[in-house]
Amino acid sequence: MHVGDLLEIEDLELTLLRGGHELLGREISGVTATDLDDPTRFLQRGDIVLSGLVWWNASDSRARTERFVSALARSGATALLAGEETHGSVPADVVTSCEVHGVALLAVPAHTNFRAITEAVYRRKWSDLSRRPAPHFALPENVRAALGRF
């Protein structure tokens, strides 16, 4: 699954704020949800990062934003999926910082649950895995069929 595939899942209603063809083509290896100022120790290369932007505030936004987004870039995160519920929209300095650090940025509307995003990613990954040619299957036929519908 690639970052751009998330935009095609209509039920999630994600909005692309920043990211060209190269960033949207990055492969997703996992999902991490965090609102820590510096999430470095919890990230793995290829993760998409779900954040409600609770760490952000207007008084020192530039420093906090730089710390958070640069940590994503250094860790090899494929994208930031930023929730709009806390601040009403994704703050402009988050968009700018993602541009500077080469991190794809998608806005998550308040009514979209982070769990729905996580489940969509892992269902797709399991579905892709179940389609690989192999002499045996890791999943029972009924599970493979259900995953194939996603």
PDB file of C-alpha atoms in Angstrom:
ATOM      1  CA  MET A   1       0.000   0.000   0.000  1.00  0.00           C
ATOM      2  CA  HIS A   2       1.199   3.478  -0.893  1.00  0.00           C
ATOM      3  CA  VAL A   3       0.392   6.881   0.613  1.00  0.00           C
ATOM      4  CA  GLY A   4      -1.660   7.863  -2.446  1.00  0.00           C
ATOM      5  CA  ASP A   5      -3.875   4.796  -1.983  1.00  0.00           C
ATOM      6  CA  LEU A   6      -5.241   6.358   1.205  1.00  0.00           C
ATOM      7  CA  LEU A   7      -6.752   9.198  -0.826  1.00  0.00           C
ATOM      8  CA  GLU A   8      -8.738   6.679  -2.857  1.00  0.00           C
ATOM      9  CA  ILE A   9     -10.557   5.281   0.184  1.00  0.00           C
ATOM     10  CA  GLU A  10     -13.693   7.415  -0.003  1.00  0.00           C
ATOM     11  CA  ASP A  11     -14.981   6.608   3.479  1.00  0.00           C
ATOM     12  CA  LEU A  12     -11.909   8.220   5.060  1.00  0.00           C
ATOM     13  CA  GLU A  13     -12.449  11.563   3.267  1.00  0.00           C
ATOM     14  CA  LEU A  14      -8.771  12.515   3.548  1.00  0.00           C
ATOM     15  CA  THR A  15      -7.507  15.686   1.886  1.00  0.00           C
ATOM     16  CA  LEU A  16      -4.061  16.056   0.349  1.00  0.00           C
ATOM     17  CA  LEU A  17      -2.378  19.189   1.698  1.00  0.00           C
ATOM     18  CA  ARG A  18       1.159  18.507   0.580  1.00  0.00           C
ATOM     19  CA  GLY A  19       2.792  15.831  -1.533  1.00  0.00           C
ATOM     20  CA  GLY A  20       3.621  15.205  -5.139  1.00  0.00           C
ATOM     21  CA  HIS A  21       3.830  12.004  -7.144  1.00  0.00           C
ATOM     22  CA  GLU A  22       7.058  10.864  -5.460  1.00  0.00           C
ATOM     23  CA  LEU A  23       5.753  11.329  -1.896  1.00  0.00           C
ATOM     24  CA  LEU A  24       2.396   9.725  -2.683  1.00  0.00           C
ATOM     25  CA  GLY A  25       4.203   6.757  -4.191  1.00  0.00           C
ATOM     26  CA  ARG A  26       6.001   5.884  -0.952  1.00  0.00           C
ATOM     27  CA  GLU A  27       5.138   2.504   0.484  1.00  0.00           C
ATOM     28  CA  ILE A  28       3.469   2.299   3.886  1.00  0.00           C
ATOM     29  CA  SER A  29       4.958  -0.279   6.231  1.00  0.00           C
ATOM     30  CA  GLY A  30       2.955   0.547   9.362  1.00  0.00           C
ATOM     31  CA  VAL A  31       0.889   3.033  11.328  1.00  0.00           C
ATOM     32  CA  THR A  32       1.876   5.007  14.421  1.00  0.00           C
ATOM     33  CA  ALA A  33      -0.473   7.327  16.306  1.00  0.00           C
ATOM     34  CA  THR A  34       1.226   9.923  18.472  1.00  0.00           C
ATOM     35  CA  ASP A  35       0.950  13.415  19.869  1.00  0.00           C
ATOM     36  CA  LEU A  36       4.361  13.494  21.538  1.00  0.00           C
ATOM     37  CA  ASP A  37       6.521  16.561  20.866  1.00  0.00           C
ATOM     38  CA  ASP A  38       9.306  14.254  19.691  1.00  0.00           C
ATOM     39  CA  PRO A  39       7.980  10.880  18.535  1.00  0.00           C
ATOM     40  CA  THR A  40      11.342   9.619  17.211  1.00  0.00           C
ATOM     41  CA  ARG A  41      11.704   6.586  19.448  1.00  0.00           C
ATOM     42  CA  PHE A  42       8.302   5.212  18.452  1.00  0.00           C
ATOM     43  CA  LEU A  43       8.656   5.567  14.678  1.00  0.00           C
ATOM     44  CA  GLN A  44       9.893   3.099  12.118  1.00  0.00           C
ATOM     45  CA  ARG A  45      10.864   3.738   8.523  1.00  0.00           C
ATOM     46  CA  GLY A  46       7.786   3.584   6.294  1.00  0.00           C
ATOM     47  CA  ASP A  47       5.246   4.483   8.996  1.00  0.00           C
ATOM     48  CA  ILE A  48       2.402   6.857   8.408  1.00  0.00           C
ATOM     49  CA  VAL A  49       1.925   9.009  11.483  1.00  0.00           C
ATOM     50  CA  LEU A  50      -1.539   9.843  12.789  1.00  0.00           C
ATOM     51  CA  SER A  51      -1.571  12.936  14.988  1.00  0.00           C
ATOM     52  CA  GLY A  52      -4.375  14.999  16.459  1.00  0.00           C
ATOM     53  CA  LEU A  53      -1.847  17.875  16.672  1.00  0.00           C
ATOM     54  CA  VAL A  54      -2.421  18.119  20.421  1.00  0.00           C
ATOM     55  CA  TRP A  55       1.288  19.014  20.737  1.00  0.00           C
ATOM     56  CA  TRP A  56       0.773  22.164  18.607  1.00  0.00           C
ATOM     57  CA  ASN A  57      -0.100  25.556  20.085  1.00  0.00           C
ATOM     58  CA  ALA A  58      -0.007  29.049  18.643  1.00  0.00           C
ATOM     59  CA  SER A  59       2.425  30.530  21.187  1.00  0.00           C
ATOM     60  CA  ASP A  60       5.463  28.437  20.221  1.00  0.00           C
ATOM     61  CA  SER A  61       4.153  26.710  17.140  1.00  0.00           C
ATOM     62  CA  ARG A  62       7.231  27.157  14.963  1.00  0.00           C
ATOM     63  CA  ALA A  63       9.631  25.406  17.380  1.00  0.00           C
ATOM     64  CA  ARG A  64       7.185  22.612  18.198  1.00  0.00           C
ATOM     65  CA  THR A  65       6.301  22.076  14.558  1.00  0.00           C
ATOM     66  CA  GLU A  66       9.961  21.929  13.541  1.00  0.00           C
ATOM     67  CA  ARG A  67      10.737  19.402  16.300  1.00  0.00           C
ATOM     68  CA  PHE A  68       7.793  17.163  15.377  1.00  0.00           C
ATOM     69  CA  VAL A  69       8.060  17.225  11.575  1.00  0.00           C
ATOM     70  CA  SER A  70      11.861  16.949  11.503  1.00  0.00           C
ATOM     71  CA  ALA A  71      11.562  13.872  13.744  1.00  0.00           C
ATOM     72  CA  LEU A  72       9.216  12.310  11.179  1.00  0.00           C
ATOM     73  CA  ALA A  73      11.613  13.056   8.342  1.00  0.00           C
ATOM     74  CA  ARG A  74      14.681  11.733  10.215  1.00  0.00           C
ATOM     75  CA  SER A  75      12.806   8.542  11.116  1.00  0.00           C
ATOM     76  CA  GLY A  76      11.740   7.895   7.524  1.00  0.00           C
ATOM     77  CA  ALA A  77       8.005   8.315   8.072  1.00  0.00           C
ATOM     78  CA  THR A  78       6.115   8.239   4.782  1.00  0.00           C
ATOM     79  CA  ALA A  79       3.398  10.741   5.691  1.00  0.00           C
ATOM     80  CA  LEU A  80       1.731  12.754   8.420  1.00  0.00           C
ATOM     81  CA  LEU A  81      -2.029  12.370   8.668  1.00  0.00           C
ATOM     82  CA  ALA A  82      -3.048  15.379  10.726  1.00  0.00           C
ATOM     83  CA  GLY A  83      -6.402  15.498  12.485  1.00  0.00           C
ATOM     84  CA  GLU A  84      -8.477  18.645  12.123  1.00  0.00           C
ATOM     85  CA  GLU A  85     -10.586  18.198  15.241  1.00  0.00           C
ATOM     86  CA  THR A  86      -8.323  19.919  17.777  1.00  0.00           C
ATOM     87  CA  HIS A  87      -7.612  23.130  15.834  1.00  0.00           C
ATOM     88  CA  GLY A  88     -10.371  23.138  13.199  1.00  0.00           C
ATOM     89  CA  SER A  89      -7.828  22.749  10.390  1.00  0.00           C
ATOM     90  CA  VAL A  90      -4.182  21.869   9.939  1.00  0.00           C
ATOM     91  CA  PRO A  91      -2.106  24.926  10.934  1.00  0.00           C
ATOM     92  CA  ALA A  92      -0.174  26.616   8.111  1.00  0.00           C
ATOM     93  CA  ASP A  93       3.212  26.130   9.774  1.00  0.00           C
ATOM     94  CA  VAL A  94       2.641  22.350   9.804  1.00  0.00           C
ATOM     95  CA  VAL A  95       2.020  22.466   6.047  1.00  0.00           C
ATOM     96  CA  THR A  96       5.156  24.587   5.529  1.00  0.00           C
ATOM     97  CA  SER A  97       7.327  22.348   7.691  1.00  0.00           C
ATOM     98  CA  CYS A  98       6.156  19.235   5.828  1.00  0.00           C
ATOM     99  CA  GLU A  99       7.098  20.980   2.576  1.00  0.00           C
ATOM    100  CA  VAL A 100      10.570  21.851   3.888  1.00  0.00           C
ATOM    101  CA  HIS A 101      11.240  18.344   5.233  1.00  0.00           C
ATOM    102  CA  GLY A 102       9.717  16.390   2.339  1.00  0.00           C
ATOM    103  CA  VAL A 103       6.909  14.757   4.319  1.00  0.00           C
ATOM    104  CA  ALA A 104       3.553  14.083   2.646  1.00  0.00           C
ATOM    105  CA  LEU A 105       0.680  15.683   4.573  1.00  0.00           C
ATOM    106  CA  LEU A 106      -2.948  14.590   4.557  1.00  0.00           C
ATOM    107  CA  ALA A 107      -5.728  16.246   6.562  1.00  0.00           C
ATOM    108  CA  VAL A 108      -8.054  13.980   8.525  1.00  0.00           C
ATOM    109  CA  PRO A 109     -11.534  15.468   9.039  1.00  0.00           C
ATOM    110  CA  ALA A 110     -12.924  15.521  12.569  1.00  0.00           C
ATOM    111  CA  HIS A 111     -15.498  12.827  11.782  1.00  0.00           C
ATOM    112  CA  THR A 112     -12.882  10.321  10.548  1.00  0.00           C
ATOM    113  CA  ASN A 113     -11.629   8.030  13.282  1.00  0.00           C
ATOM    114  CA  PHE A 114      -7.911   7.210  13.392  1.00  0.00           C
ATOM    115  CA  ARG A 115      -8.892   3.599  14.001  1.00  0.00           C
ATOM    116  CA  ALA A 116     -10.664   3.511  10.626  1.00  0.00           C
ATOM    117  CA  ILE A 117      -7.437   4.642   8.946  1.00  0.00           C
ATOM    118  CA  THR A 118      -5.367   2.071  10.835  1.00  0.00           C
ATOM    119  CA  GLU A 119      -7.787  -0.723   9.949  1.00  0.00           C
ATOM    120  CA  ALA A 120      -7.859   0.314   6.282  1.00  0.00           C
ATOM    121  CA  VAL A 121      -4.065   0.183   6.069  1.00  0.00           C
ATOM    122  CA  TYR A 122      -3.712  -3.203   7.722  1.00  0.00           C
ATOM    123  CA  ARG A 123      -6.644  -4.748   5.853  1.00  0.00           C
ATOM    124  CA  ARG A 124      -5.052  -3.657   2.593  1.00  0.00           C
ATOM    125  CA  LYS A 125      -1.636  -4.940   3.645  1.00  0.00           C
ATOM    126  CA  TRP A 126      -3.108  -8.335   4.636  1.00  0.00           C
ATOM    127  CA  SER A 127      -5.066  -8.437   1.411  1.00  0.00           C
ATOM    128  CA  ASP A 128      -1.933  -7.757  -0.628  1.00  0.00           C
ATOM    129  CA  LEU A 129      -0.068 -10.413   1.329  1.00  0.00           C
ATOM    130  CA  SER A 130      -2.785 -12.991   0.715  1.00  0.00           C
ATOM    131  CA  ARG A 131      -2.509 -12.485  -3.061  1.00  0.00           C
ATOM    132  CA  ARG A 132       1.198 -13.323  -3.254  1.00  0.00           C
ATOM    133  CA  PRO A 133       1.872 -16.607  -4.994  1.00  0.00           C
ATOM    134  CA  ALA A 134       2.956 -19.274  -2.524  1.00  0.00           C
ATOM    135  CA  PRO A 135       2.614 -23.023  -2.190  1.00  0.00           C
ATOM    136  CA  HIS A 136       0.464 -22.465   0.906  1.00  0.00           C
ATOM    137  CA  PHE A 137      -1.647 -19.666   2.333  1.00  0.00           C
ATOM    138  CA  ALA A 138      -1.109 -17.983   5.686  1.00  0.00           C
ATOM    139  CA  LEU A 139      -4.824 -17.169   5.899  1.00  0.00           C
ATOM    140  CA  PRO A 140      -7.903 -19.365   5.541  1.00  0.00           C
ATOM    141  CA  GLU A 141      -9.847 -19.042   2.279  1.00  0.00           C
ATOM    142  CA  ASN A 142     -12.807 -17.201   3.861  1.00  0.00           C
ATOM    143  CA  VAL A 143     -10.491 -14.596   5.397  1.00  0.00           C
ATOM    144  CA  ARG A 144      -8.577 -14.138   2.117  1.00  0.00           C
ATOM    145  CA  ALA A 145     -11.878 -13.686   0.268  1.00  0.00           C
ATOM    146  CA  ALA A 146     -13.099 -11.079   2.776  1.00  0.00           C
ATOM    147  CA  LEU A 147      -9.824  -9.170   2.592  1.00  0.00           C
ATOM    148  CA  GLY A 148      -9.901  -9.300  -1.190  1.00  0.00           C
ATOM    149  CA  ARG A 149     -13.049  -7.175  -1.204  1.00  0.00           C
ATOM    150  CA  PHE A 150     -11.171  -4.153   0.238  1.00  0.00           C
TER     151      PHE A 150
END
